[in-house]
Coordinates of C-alpha atoms in Angstrom, one line a residue:
Chain A
M1 CA 132.9 93.0 130.8
N2 CA 133.7 90.4 128.2
L3 CA 134.1 87.9 131.0
A4 CA 130.7 88.8 132.4
R5 CA 129.1 88.3 128.9
A6 CA 130.8 85.0 128.4
T7 CA 129.6 83.8 131.9
A8 CA 126.0 84.8 131.1
A9 CA 126.2 83.1 127.7
R10 CA 127.5 79.9 129.4
R11 CA 124.6 80.0 131.8
V12 CA 121.9 80.8 129.2
G13 CA 123.2 78.2 126.6
P14 CA 122.0 75.1 128.5
A15 CA 118.6 76.7 129.3
V16 CA 118.1 77.4 125.5
L17 CA 119.1 73.9 124.6
T18 CA 116.7 72.5 127.3
G19 CA 113.9 74.6 125.9
A20 CA 114.6 73.5 122.3
L21 CA 114.7 69.8 123.4
L22 CA 111.4 70.2 125.3
L23 CA 109.8 71.9 122.2
A24 CA 111.1 69.0 120.0
T25 CA 109.8 66.3 122.3
T26 CA 106.3 67.8 122.9
G27 CA 103.6 69.0 120.6
C28 CA 103.1 66.1 118.3
Y29 CA 99.5 65.0 118.1
T30 CA 98.0 62.0 116.2
T31 CA 94.4 60.9 115.8
S32 CA 93.9 57.5 114.2
N33 CA 90.6 55.9 113.5
V34 CA 90.6 52.5 111.8
V35 CA 87.4 50.6 111.1
T36 CA 87.9 46.9 110.2
M37 CA 85.4 44.5 108.6
P38 CA 86.5 40.8 108.6
P39 CA 84.3 38.3 106.7
L40 CA 80.7 38.6 108.0
R41 CA 79.7 35.7 110.3
T42 CA 76.0 35.4 109.2
D43 CA 73.7 32.4 108.8
F44 CA 73.0 33.5 105.2
P45 CA 75.2 34.5 102.2
V46 CA 76.1 38.2 101.7
S47 CA 77.6 39.2 98.4
A48 CA 78.8 42.6 97.0
S49 CA 77.8 41.5 93.5
G50 CA 74.6 40.3 91.9
Q51 CA 75.6 36.6 92.4
Y52 CA 76.3 34.7 95.5
V53 CA 77.6 31.3 96.7
D54 CA 75.0 29.3 98.7
G55 CA 75.6 27.0 101.7
D56 CA 76.3 24.1 99.4
G57 CA 79.0 25.9 97.5
D58 CA 76.9 26.5 94.4
I59 CA 76.8 29.8 92.6
V60 CA 73.4 31.4 92.4
E61 CA 73.1 33.9 89.5
E62 CA 70.6 36.8 89.1
D63 CA 67.9 34.6 87.5
G64 CA 68.1 32.1 90.4
Y65 CA 66.5 34.4 93.0
E66 CA 63.9 37.1 93.4
D67 CA 64.3 40.5 95.0
V68 CA 62.5 40.9 98.3
S69 CA 63.5 44.4 99.5
T70 CA 66.3 46.9 99.6
F71 CA 67.8 48.4 102.7
T72 CA 70.2 51.2 103.8
I73 CA 71.7 51.5 107.2
E74 CA 74.0 54.2 108.5
R75 CA 76.7 53.8 111.1
T76 CA 79.2 56.0 112.8
Y77 CA 82.5 54.8 114.2
E78 CA 84.2 57.3 116.4
V79 CA 87.5 57.8 118.3
S80 CA 88.3 60.5 120.8
R81 CA 90.4 63.4 119.4
H82 CA 94.1 62.7 119.8
G83 CA 93.2 59.1 120.5
E84 CA 93.9 55.9 118.5
G85 CA 91.3 53.3 117.9
R86 CA 90.7 50.2 115.9
I87 CA 87.0 49.3 115.7
E88 CA 85.4 46.2 114.2
A89 CA 82.3 47.2 112.3
E90 CA 80.0 44.4 113.5
L91 CA 77.2 44.6 110.9
E92 CA 76.0 41.1 111.5
P93 CA 73.2 41.7 114.1
E94 CA 71.6 44.5 111.9
L95 CA 71.8 42.5 108.7
Q96 CA 70.4 39.4 110.5
R97 CA 67.4 41.5 111.7
I98 CA 66.8 43.0 108.2
V99 CA 66.9 39.6 106.4
E100 CA 64.6 37.9 109.0
K101 CA 62.1 40.8 108.9
A102 CA 62.0 40.7 105.1
G103 CA 61.8 36.9 104.9
G104 CA 64.8 36.6 102.6
D105 CA 67.6 34.1 102.6
A106 CA 70.6 36.1 101.2
I107 CA 71.9 39.6 100.5
T108 CA 73.2 40.7 97.2
N109 CA 74.7 44.0 95.8
L110 CA 76.0 45.0 99.2
E111 CA 77.7 48.3 99.1
I112 CA 79.7 49.8 102.0
T113 CA 80.5 53.5 101.5
A114 CA 82.3 55.9 103.8
V115 CA 80.3 59.0 103.0
E116 CA 82.3 61.3 105.2
Y117 CA 85.2 61.5 107.6
D118 CA 85.2 64.2 110.2
S119 CA 88.4 64.7 112.1
G120 CA 86.5 66.3 114.9
S121 CA 88.5 68.7 117.1
H122 CA 91.8 67.2 116.1
N123 CA 93.1 70.3 114.4
S124 CA 91.7 72.9 116.7
A125 CA 92.8 71.0 119.9
A126 CA 96.3 70.4 118.4
G127 CA 96.5 74.1 117.5
W128 CA 95.7 75.2 121.0
K129 CA 98.0 72.7 122.6
I130 CA 100.9 73.6 120.3
F131 CA 100.2 77.3 120.9
G132 CA 100.2 76.5 124.7
W133 CA 103.6 74.7 124.5
T134 CA 105.2 77.3 122.3
M135 CA 104.1 80.3 124.5
G136 CA 104.6 78.5 127.8
L137 CA 108.1 77.2 127.0
S138 CA 109.1 80.5 125.4
G139 CA 107.8 82.3 128.5
G140 CA 109.6 79.9 130.8
L141 CA 112.9 80.3 128.8
I142 CA 112.7 84.1 128.9
A143 CA 111.9 84.2 132.6
G144 CA 114.6 81.6 133.3
T145 CA 117.1 83.6 131.3
G146 CA 116.1 86.7 133.3
A147 CA 116.9 84.7 136.5
L148 CA 120.2 83.6 135.2
V149 CA 121.4 87.0 133.8
G150 CA 119.9 89.1 136.6
G151 CA 120.4 92.9 136.7
D152 CA 118.4 95.4 134.7
A153 CA 117.6 92.8 132.0
A154 CA 115.8 90.7 134.5
D155 CA 113.3 93.6 135.1
V156 CA 112.2 93.3 131.5
L157 CA 112.6 89.5 131.0
Y158 CA 110.6 88.5 134.1
P159 CA 107.3 90.2 133.1
V160 CA 107.6 89.3 129.4
G161 CA 108.3 85.7 130.3
G162 CA 105.5 85.6 132.9
V163 CA 102.9 87.0 130.5
L164 CA 103.9 84.5 127.8
L165 CA 103.9 81.6 130.3
G166 CA 100.4 82.6 131.4
V167 CA 99.1 82.9 127.8
G168 CA 100.6 79.5 127.1
V169 CA 98.8 77.9 130.1
V170 CA 95.5 79.5 129.1
G171 CA 96.0 78.3 125.4
Y172 CA 96.7 74.7 126.5
L173 CA 93.7 74.7 128.8
L174 CA 91.5 76.0 125.9
S175 CA 92.3 72.7 124.1
F176 CA 90.1 70.9 126.6
T177 CA 87.1 72.9 125.4
T178 CA 87.4 71.3 121.9
T179 CA 86.6 67.6 122.3
D180 CA 84.6 66.5 119.2
P181 CA 85.5 62.9 118.3
A182 CA 86.9 61.9 115.0
Q183 CA 84.4 59.8 113.1
W184 CA 83.8 57.7 110.0
Q185 CA 80.3 58.0 108.7
M186 CA 79.3 54.8 106.8
Q187 CA 76.4 53.8 104.7
V188 CA 75.7 50.2 104.0
S189 CA 73.1 49.3 101.4
G190 CA 72.0 46.1 99.7
Q191 CA 69.2 43.9 98.4
V192 CA 67.5 41.2 100.4
V193 CA 66.7 38.3 98.0
R194 CA 65.0 34.9 98.2
R195 CA 66.0 31.9 96.1
K196 CA 63.4 30.9 93.5
G197 CA 61.6 27.7 94.5
S198 CA 62.6 27.9 98.1
A199 CA 59.9 27.7 100.8
R200 CA 58.9 31.2 101.7
P201 CA 60.0 31.8 105.3
E202 CA 57.6 33.6 107.5
P203 CA 58.7 37.2 108.1
A204 CA 59.7 37.8 111.6
P205 CA 56.7 39.0 113.7
E206 CA 56.8 42.5 115.1
P207 CA 57.6 42.4 118.9
A208 CA 54.4 42.5 121.0
P209 CA 54.0 45.6 123.1
Q210 CA 54.9 45.0 126.7
E211 CA 52.2 45.2 129.3
L212 CA 52.9 47.4 132.2
Chain B
M1 CA 113.7 100.6 124.0
S2 CA 114.7 96.9 124.3
S3 CA 111.6 96.4 126.4
Q4 CA 109.3 97.7 123.7
R5 CA 111.0 95.5 121.1
A6 CA 110.6 92.4 123.3
H7 CA 106.9 93.2 123.8
G8 CA 106.4 93.9 120.0
G9 CA 108.1 90.6 119.1
A10 CA 105.9 88.6 121.5
A11 CA 102.8 90.3 120.2
G12 CA 103.9 89.4 116.6
V13 CA 104.4 85.7 117.5
L14 CA 101.1 85.7 119.4
L15 CA 99.3 87.1 116.4
A16 CA 100.9 84.7 113.9
V17 CA 100.0 81.7 116.1
V18 CA 96.4 82.9 116.7
V19 CA 95.9 83.4 112.9
G20 CA 97.4 80.0 112.3
V21 CA 95.1 78.3 114.8
G22 CA 92.1 80.2 113.5
S23 CA 92.7 79.4 109.9
A24 CA 93.1 75.7 110.5
G25 CA 89.4 75.0 110.1
C26 CA 88.9 76.9 106.9
G27 CA 88.3 75.4 103.4
K28 CA 87.0 71.9 103.8
A29 CA 87.5 69.7 100.7
A30 CA 84.7 67.5 99.3
F31 CA 85.1 63.9 100.4
P32 CA 85.6 61.6 97.4
T33 CA 83.2 58.8 98.3
E34 CA 84.0 56.8 95.2
L35 CA 87.5 56.1 96.6
F36 CA 85.9 54.7 99.8
T37 CA 83.2 52.4 98.5
V38 CA 83.3 48.7 98.5
H39 CA 81.1 47.2 95.8
G40 CA 81.0 44.5 93.1
R41 CA 78.7 46.3 90.7
N42 CA 80.2 45.1 87.4
A43 CA 81.3 41.7 88.6
D44 CA 79.8 38.7 86.8
Y45 CA 80.9 36.4 89.7
P46 CA 80.1 36.3 93.4
V47 CA 82.0 38.8 95.6
M48 CA 81.4 37.2 99.0
V49 CA 81.5 39.5 102.0
S50 CA 80.2 36.8 104.4
E51 CA 82.4 33.9 105.5
T52 CA 82.0 31.2 102.8
P53 CA 83.5 27.7 102.9
G54 CA 85.9 27.0 100.1
D55 CA 89.5 26.0 99.4
G56 CA 92.1 28.7 99.8
G57 CA 93.0 30.6 96.6
R58 CA 95.2 33.4 95.3
E59 CA 95.4 36.4 97.5
I60 CA 94.7 39.8 96.0
S61 CA 94.5 43.3 97.6
A62 CA 93.8 46.9 96.6
S63 CA 93.7 50.3 98.2
S64 CA 92.7 53.8 97.4
G65 CA 92.7 57.1 99.3
T66 CA 93.8 60.6 99.8
Q67 CA 96.8 62.3 101.4
V68 CA 97.3 65.9 102.4
S69 CA 100.2 67.6 104.1
V70 CA 100.7 71.2 105.0
S71 CA 103.9 72.8 106.3
Q72 CA 104.8 76.3 107.2
S73 CA 108.1 78.2 107.5
S74 CA 108.9 81.8 108.2
Y75 CA 111.9 84.0 107.6
T76 CA 112.7 87.7 108.0
S77 CA 114.1 89.7 105.2
G78 CA 114.9 93.3 106.3
N79 CA 111.8 94.6 107.9
T80 CA 109.6 92.1 106.3
R81 CA 108.6 88.8 107.7
V82 CA 107.7 86.2 105.1
T83 CA 105.7 83.1 105.9
V84 CA 105.6 80.3 103.3
T85 CA 102.9 77.7 103.4
T86 CA 103.3 74.6 101.3
T87 CA 100.4 72.2 100.7
R88 CA 100.8 68.8 99.1
S89 CA 97.9 66.7 98.2
A90 CA 97.4 63.4 96.4
R91 CA 94.6 61.0 95.7
S92 CA 94.2 57.7 94.0
E93 CA 93.1 57.8 90.4
L94 CA 91.1 54.5 90.7
P95 CA 88.9 53.3 93.5
A96 CA 90.0 50.2 95.4
S97 CA 87.0 48.1 94.3
E98 CA 87.9 48.6 90.6
K99 CA 91.6 47.8 91.2
L100 CA 90.5 44.6 93.0
A101 CA 88.2 43.6 90.1
A102 CA 91.0 44.2 87.6
Q103 CA 93.0 41.4 89.3
V104 CA 90.3 38.7 88.9
R105 CA 90.9 36.4 85.9
R106 CA 88.3 34.7 83.7
S107 CA 89.2 31.4 85.1
D108 CA 88.4 32.5 88.7
K109 CA 85.0 31.4 90.0
W110 CA 84.4 33.8 92.8
V111 CA 86.0 36.2 95.3
Q112 CA 86.1 36.0 99.1
I113 CA 86.6 39.3 100.8
Q114 CA 89.0 38.7 103.7
N115 CA 89.3 42.1 105.3
I116 CA 88.1 45.6 104.6
E117 CA 89.8 48.4 106.4
Y118 CA 89.0 52.1 106.5
E119 CA 92.0 54.0 108.0
A120 CA 92.1 57.7 108.9
V121 CA 95.2 59.3 110.4
D122 CA 95.7 63.0 111.3
F123 CA 99.0 64.3 112.5
S124 CA 99.8 67.8 113.8
T125 CA 103.0 69.3 115.1
Y126 CA 104.8 72.6 115.0
G127 CA 104.3 74.3 111.6
S128 CA 103.1 71.2 109.8
S129 CA 100.2 68.8 109.7
A130 CA 99.3 65.7 107.6
A131 CA 96.1 63.8 107.0
G132 CA 95.7 60.4 105.3
R133 CA 92.5 58.5 104.5
E134 CA 92.7 55.0 103.0
L135 CA 90.4 52.1 102.1
R136 CA 92.2 48.7 101.9
I137 CA 90.5 45.5 100.6
D138 CA 92.1 42.1 101.1
A139 CA 90.5 39.2 99.2
E140 CA 91.1 35.7 98.0
V141 CA 90.0 34.4 94.6
R142 CA 88.6 30.9 94.6
K143 CA 88.6 28.5 91.6

């Protein structure tokens, strides 16, 4: 009897170890969303304060320019859940268009604010996947143990393991129904200005409607 | 008898995991926008965000953000199952823009922003999760 138990334990031991190893090596989920902004490559100066450096390297203070208009733009930068992304903000085309339209020659008091970060479906999808792994591997282990031990115990371990395995697979599959991306929501605002005494550039004309 | 116990245990585990999964989305904290804003409001010198010619200067950098981690462990005492959830959270006291401004000296003429980085990382595994949000600003002061 003792010999039979020892043999069963010897058989079950590696199976439990394998299951533990599988659990330890699966079920870690990371979502990483990085937005980078290197120095803007624009034809005009852009400053986050009330002063700016012009093309000749001279500092233009607040009394050296006049305000033309203010602007606010909103941007969203997203990465798929459980994905990793590094995105360059690329604000230049939008700022260029704003300055040209307003007839200015610089931007001051630029503010870049991340107004919200939404992790999307990261947590819910990870929850379902981890649930799936836990249930699936537990079910597999229980059913495997039933196969190794055999006898009356197998009659109980097989159905329990099978049910848990099925629940695990369903749980893992449910993770694919939660796919909202993780996103930074940014707001960029500032002031378009024109240097005093500079020739007033013509505001960019509105694009003509296309004839069909 | 052992069959009933096995089914009961499985149902308990199932219930605990479903409750854990379901409660993951509860209680969303307000996003501290002041920690994630790049500005030069109080600066009496240019803070250039566009590429501006000039000789290299002293490098400065600053960061601010938030960190949250949640871990869960369970143990059984007699007939009672106890689940302990530990939440640790931290956030910067000062915004990165203010920390950066504090490094500018009176003798400096202007600041060139070299890189702005918004980083968000979420990590989840068995019984624990962590989330970090950070704004990093790298700049160079020009004389």
